[in-house]
Structures are given as structure tokens and as C-alpha cells.
CSV table of C-alpha atoms in Angstrom, one decimal:
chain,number,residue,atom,x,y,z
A,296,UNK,CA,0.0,0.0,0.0
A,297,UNK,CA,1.4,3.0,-1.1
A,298,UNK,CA,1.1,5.8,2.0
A,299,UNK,CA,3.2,8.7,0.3
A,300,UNK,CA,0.2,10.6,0.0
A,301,UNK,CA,-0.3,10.6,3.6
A,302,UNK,CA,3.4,12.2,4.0
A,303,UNK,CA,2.8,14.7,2.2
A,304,UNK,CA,2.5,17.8,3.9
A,305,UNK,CA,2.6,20.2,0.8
A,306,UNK,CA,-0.8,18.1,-0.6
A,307,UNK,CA,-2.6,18.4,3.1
A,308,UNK,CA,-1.9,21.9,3.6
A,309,UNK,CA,-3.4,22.7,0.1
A,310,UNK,CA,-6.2,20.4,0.7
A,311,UNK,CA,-6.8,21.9,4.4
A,312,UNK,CA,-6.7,25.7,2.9
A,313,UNK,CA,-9.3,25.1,0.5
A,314,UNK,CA,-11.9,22.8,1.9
A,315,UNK,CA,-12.1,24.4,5.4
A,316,UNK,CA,-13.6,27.6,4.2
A,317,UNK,CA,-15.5,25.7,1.6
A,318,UNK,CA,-17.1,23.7,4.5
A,319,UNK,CA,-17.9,26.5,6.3
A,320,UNK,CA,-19.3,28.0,3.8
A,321,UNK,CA,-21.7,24.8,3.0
A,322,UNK,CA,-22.7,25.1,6.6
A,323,UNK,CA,-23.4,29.0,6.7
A,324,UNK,CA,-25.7,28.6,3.8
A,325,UNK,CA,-27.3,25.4,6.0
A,326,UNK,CA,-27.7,28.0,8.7
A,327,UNK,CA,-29.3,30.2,6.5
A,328,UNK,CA,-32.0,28.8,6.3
A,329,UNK,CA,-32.5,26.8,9.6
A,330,UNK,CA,-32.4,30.5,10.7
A,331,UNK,CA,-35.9,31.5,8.9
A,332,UNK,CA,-37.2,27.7,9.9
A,333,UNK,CA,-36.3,28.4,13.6
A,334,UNK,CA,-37.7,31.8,14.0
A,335,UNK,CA,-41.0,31.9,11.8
A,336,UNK,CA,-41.8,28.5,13.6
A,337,UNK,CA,-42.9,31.3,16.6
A,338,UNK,CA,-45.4,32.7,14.4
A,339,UNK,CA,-47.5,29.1,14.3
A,340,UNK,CA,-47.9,25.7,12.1
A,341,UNK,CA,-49.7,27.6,9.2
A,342,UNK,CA,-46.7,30.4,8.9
A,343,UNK,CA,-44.1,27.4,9.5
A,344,UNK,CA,-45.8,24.7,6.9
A,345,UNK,CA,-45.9,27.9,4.4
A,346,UNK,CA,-42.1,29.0,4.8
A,347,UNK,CA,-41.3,25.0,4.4
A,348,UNK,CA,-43.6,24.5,1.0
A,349,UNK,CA,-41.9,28.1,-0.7
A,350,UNK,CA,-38.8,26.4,0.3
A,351,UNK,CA,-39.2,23.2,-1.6
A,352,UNK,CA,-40.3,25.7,-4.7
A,353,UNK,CA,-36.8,27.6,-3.9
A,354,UNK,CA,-35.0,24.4,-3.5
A,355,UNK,CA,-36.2,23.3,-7.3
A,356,UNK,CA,-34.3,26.4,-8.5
A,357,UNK,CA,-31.1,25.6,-6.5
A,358,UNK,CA,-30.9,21.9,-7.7
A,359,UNK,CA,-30.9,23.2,-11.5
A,360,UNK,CA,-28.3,26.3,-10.5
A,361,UNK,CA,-26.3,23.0,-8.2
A,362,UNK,CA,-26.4,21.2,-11.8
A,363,UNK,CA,-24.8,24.0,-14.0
A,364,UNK,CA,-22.5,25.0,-11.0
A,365,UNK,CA,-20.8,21.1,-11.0
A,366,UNK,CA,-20.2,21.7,-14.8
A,367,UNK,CA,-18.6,25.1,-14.3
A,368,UNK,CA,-16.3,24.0,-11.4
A,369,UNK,CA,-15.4,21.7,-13.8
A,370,UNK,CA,-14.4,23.7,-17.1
A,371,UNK,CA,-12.9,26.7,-14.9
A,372,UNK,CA,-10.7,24.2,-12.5
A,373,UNK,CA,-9.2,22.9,-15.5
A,374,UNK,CA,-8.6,26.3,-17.3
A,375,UNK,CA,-7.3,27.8,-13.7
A,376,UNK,CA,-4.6,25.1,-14.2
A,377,UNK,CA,-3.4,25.9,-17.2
A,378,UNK,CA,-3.8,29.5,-17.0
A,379,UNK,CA,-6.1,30.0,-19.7
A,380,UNK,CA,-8.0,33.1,-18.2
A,381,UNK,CA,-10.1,34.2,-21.6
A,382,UNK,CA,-11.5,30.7,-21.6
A,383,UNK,CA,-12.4,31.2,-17.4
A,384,UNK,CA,-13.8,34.3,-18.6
A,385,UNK,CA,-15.8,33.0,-21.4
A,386,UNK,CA,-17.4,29.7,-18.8
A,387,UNK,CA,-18.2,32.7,-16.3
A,388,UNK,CA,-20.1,34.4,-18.7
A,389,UNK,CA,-21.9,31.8,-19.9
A,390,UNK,CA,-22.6,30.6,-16.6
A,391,UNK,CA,-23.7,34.1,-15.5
A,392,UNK,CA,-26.0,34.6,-18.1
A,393,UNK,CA,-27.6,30.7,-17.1
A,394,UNK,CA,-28.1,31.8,-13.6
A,395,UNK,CA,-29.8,34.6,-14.7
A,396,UNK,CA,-32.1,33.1,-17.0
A,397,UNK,CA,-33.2,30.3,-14.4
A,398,UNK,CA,-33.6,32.8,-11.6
A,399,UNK,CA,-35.6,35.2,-13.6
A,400,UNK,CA,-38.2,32.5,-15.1
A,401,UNK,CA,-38.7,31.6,-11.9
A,402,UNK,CA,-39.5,35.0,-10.5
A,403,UNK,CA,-41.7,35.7,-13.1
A,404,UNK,CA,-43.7,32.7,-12.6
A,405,UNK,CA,-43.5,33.4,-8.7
A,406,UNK,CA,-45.2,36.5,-9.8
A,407,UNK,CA,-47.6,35.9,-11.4
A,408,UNK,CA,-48.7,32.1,-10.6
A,409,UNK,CA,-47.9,32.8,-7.2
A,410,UNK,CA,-50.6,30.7,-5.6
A,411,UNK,CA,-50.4,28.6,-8.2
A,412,UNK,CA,-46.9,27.7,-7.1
A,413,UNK,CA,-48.0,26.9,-3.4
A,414,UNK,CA,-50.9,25.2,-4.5
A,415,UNK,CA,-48.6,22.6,-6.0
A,416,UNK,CA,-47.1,21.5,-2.8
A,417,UNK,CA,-50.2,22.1,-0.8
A,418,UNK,CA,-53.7,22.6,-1.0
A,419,UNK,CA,-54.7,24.3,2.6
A,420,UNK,CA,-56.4,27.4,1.9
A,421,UNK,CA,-55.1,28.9,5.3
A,422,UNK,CA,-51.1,27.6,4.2
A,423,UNK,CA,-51.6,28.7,0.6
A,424,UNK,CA,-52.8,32.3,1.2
A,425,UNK,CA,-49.5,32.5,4.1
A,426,UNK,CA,-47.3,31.0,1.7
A,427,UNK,CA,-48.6,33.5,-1.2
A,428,UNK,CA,-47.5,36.4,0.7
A,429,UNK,CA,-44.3,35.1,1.5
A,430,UNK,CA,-43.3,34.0,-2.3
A,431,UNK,CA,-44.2,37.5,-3.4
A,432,UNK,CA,-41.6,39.0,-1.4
A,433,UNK,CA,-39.1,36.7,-1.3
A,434,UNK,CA,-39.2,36.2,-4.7
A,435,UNK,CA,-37.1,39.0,-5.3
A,436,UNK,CA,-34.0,37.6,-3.9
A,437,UNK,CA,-33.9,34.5,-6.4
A,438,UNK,CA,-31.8,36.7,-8.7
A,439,UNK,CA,-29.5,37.2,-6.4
A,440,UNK,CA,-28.8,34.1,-5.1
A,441,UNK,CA,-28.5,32.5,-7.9
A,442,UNK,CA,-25.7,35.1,-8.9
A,443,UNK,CA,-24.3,34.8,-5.5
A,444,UNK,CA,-24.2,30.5,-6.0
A,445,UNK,CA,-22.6,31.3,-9.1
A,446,UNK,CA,-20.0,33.3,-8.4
A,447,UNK,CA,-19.1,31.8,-5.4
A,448,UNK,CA,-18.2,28.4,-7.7
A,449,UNK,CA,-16.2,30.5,-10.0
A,450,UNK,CA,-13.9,32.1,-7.0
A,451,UNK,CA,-13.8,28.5,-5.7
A,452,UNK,CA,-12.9,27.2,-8.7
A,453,UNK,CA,-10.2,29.8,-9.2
A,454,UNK,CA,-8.9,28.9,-5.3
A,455,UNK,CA,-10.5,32.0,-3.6
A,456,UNK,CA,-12.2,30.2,-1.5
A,457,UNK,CA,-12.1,32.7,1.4
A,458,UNK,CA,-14.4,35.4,0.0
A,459,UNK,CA,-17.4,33.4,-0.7
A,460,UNK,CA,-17.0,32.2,3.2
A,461,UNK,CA,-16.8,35.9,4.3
A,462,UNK,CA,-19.9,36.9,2.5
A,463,UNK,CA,-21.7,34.1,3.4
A,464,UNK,CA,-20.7,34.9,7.4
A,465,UNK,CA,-22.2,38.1,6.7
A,466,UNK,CA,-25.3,37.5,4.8
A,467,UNK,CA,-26.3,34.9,7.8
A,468,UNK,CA,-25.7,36.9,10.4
A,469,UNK,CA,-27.3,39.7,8.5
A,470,UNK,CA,-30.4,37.6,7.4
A,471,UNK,CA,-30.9,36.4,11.2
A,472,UNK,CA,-31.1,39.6,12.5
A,473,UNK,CA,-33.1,41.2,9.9
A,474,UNK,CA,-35.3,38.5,10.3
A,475,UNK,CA,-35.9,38.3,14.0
A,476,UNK,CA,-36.4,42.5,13.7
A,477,UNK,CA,-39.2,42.5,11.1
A,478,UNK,CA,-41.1,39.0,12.1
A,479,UNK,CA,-41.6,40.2,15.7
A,480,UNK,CA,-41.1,44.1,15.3
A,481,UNK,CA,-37.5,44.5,17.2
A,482,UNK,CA,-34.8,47.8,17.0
A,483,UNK,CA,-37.7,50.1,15.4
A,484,UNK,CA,-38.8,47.9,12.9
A,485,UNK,CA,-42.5,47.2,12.1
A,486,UNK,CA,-44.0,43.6,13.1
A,487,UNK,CA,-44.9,42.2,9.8
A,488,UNK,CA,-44.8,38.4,10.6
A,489,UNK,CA,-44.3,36.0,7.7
A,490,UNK,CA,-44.2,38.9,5.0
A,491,UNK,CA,-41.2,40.6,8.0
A,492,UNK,CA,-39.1,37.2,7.0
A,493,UNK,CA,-39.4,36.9,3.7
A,494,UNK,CA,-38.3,41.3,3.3
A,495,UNK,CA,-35.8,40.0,5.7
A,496,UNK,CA,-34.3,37.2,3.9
A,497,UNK,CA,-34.5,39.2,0.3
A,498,UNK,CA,-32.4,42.3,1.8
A,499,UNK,CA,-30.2,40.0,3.4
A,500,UNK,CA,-29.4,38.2,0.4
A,501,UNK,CA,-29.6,41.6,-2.0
């Protein structure tokens, strides 16, 4: 068994320097939304089973952004290697202009199928007129998380893996404190309930 890998130090300090803020990262974007979960569960079942059904609608978009983000890792890792930066340039763009599109179409239909959308995932009258007025705020922050996703898998791919940890740090603790202001009307902000979490989570993320 060959255990030369294991010896070297120059491989594990590379490997420690980029997944560590990777994996922090991961787990900021967890806390992200356990944050929401956690504090609109104080506002009751209906407000709680809403949040969770516009979050399977959100999660739909991420998995198709998760897809085209694997094949860019892929195409920019291996130009990053060889140095070929118009070729990085010319994945980014293309990959920037994807995101868009995705995050867009989904808006628009958010817009203007909004209870259309929660009807799909449940048919409640009291959970889909909650969940209504939660997607048509927090709609608006699709855009920029799929930009954010996006760019934060370039950087990565490119070994900046700090910066995408740093603004993630920020946008939690940002989102969490936005959140618990508007929801329950804290530090001069109005009490707005579910609609206070979704403004929150959309200015946190814009």
C-alpha cells in the first residue's frame, strides 16, 4: 500500500486551505435557512408549513443552478490550471448569463402564478394564502442568489475560497437579524410576521 500521499504535507496543507472555508461556507448557507425555519416557527404551524412549501419551490431552483455549477467547477478548475483566463472568462459568462435566466423565469412565474406555485405543494387554503405572501416577497431575492451560487463556484474554482466564506458569514448573520427585527417588530422595525421574514431574507441576500 502506497502511504506517500499521507506524507505529504505540501498536498494536506493545500487540501486543508481550500476545503475548510468551503465547509464553512456549505454550513453557513445550512444555517441560513434553519435560521428562517427556527424563527418563523414562533409565528405558528400555518406560517411554518408555508415557509417550508416556498422552500421546496426555492429548493427546485437551486438543484438546476447546483447542476450548471458542478459543470462550471469543472471547465474553470481545469482552465485555472493551465492559466487560460479568456477561456475562465468566457465559462463565467456563460454561466452568469444561465443563472440569470433560471432565476428570472422563476421569479416571473412566482409573480404571477404565485398561488399557483403553493398550491402545488399544498392545497390548505389557510397555508396557501400565508405561503402567497411570502413568495411575493421573497421572490425577489432569487436573482441574487443565484448570482451569489454562481459566483461563489467560480472564486472556488479559481482557489478563492475565502471570500465566498466571508460573504456568506455576513449575509447569515445579516439575514438572522433582519429576520428576528421584522417578524416580531425589534430595533424600530414594524412587526410584519411572515411577510417581516421573507423582506428580511430578500435584503439580506440583495
Amino acid at each position: 500500500m502506497n502511504l506517500s500521499l499521507f506524507n505529504d504535507k505540501g498536498f494536506w496543507k493545500t487540501a486543508v486551505r481550500l476545503a475548510v472555508p468551503v465547509a464553512l461556507q456549505n454550513l453557513l448557507t445550512s444555517s441560513f435557512t434553519l435560521a428562517d425555519t427556527l424563527l418563523v416557527s414562533n409565528l405558528g404551524s400555518v406560517a411554518l408549513s408555508s415557509v417550508g412549501m416556498i422552500g421546496q419551490w426555492a429548493w427546485l431552483m437551486n438543484m438546476i443552478l447546483v447542476g450548471f455549477c458542478s459543470a462550471t467547477t469543472v471547465f474553470v478548475s481545469q482552465y485555472w490550471g493551465i492559466k487560460d483566463i479568456k477561456k475562465i472568462r468566457r465559462v463565467s459568462g456563460i454561466s452568469i448569463i444561465f443563472a440569470l435566466i433560471v432565476s428570472v423565469l422563476f421569479t416571473v412565474i412566482s409573480l404571477v402564478f404565485t398561488r399557483g406555485v403553493v398550491r402545488i405543494f399544498n392545497s390548505d387554503p389557510s397555508v396557501i394564502s400565508a405561503g402567497s405572501e411570502y413568495l411575493k416577497c421573497v421572490c425577489f431575492s432569487f436573482i441574487a442568489v443565484a448570482l451569489t451560487n454562481i459566483l461563489a463556484t467560480i472564486l472556488r474554482s479559481v482557489e478563492n475560497v475565502k471570500l465566498p466564506m466571508y460573504v456568506s458569514a455576513f449575509t447569515t448573520v445579516l439575514n438572522i437579524f433582519l429576520d428576528y427585527s421584522m417578524i416580531f417588530g425589534k430595533f424600530g422595525f414594524p412587526a410584519l410576521g411572515i411577510a417581516g421574514a421573507a423582506i428580511g431574507s430578500s435584503l439580506a441576500e440583495l
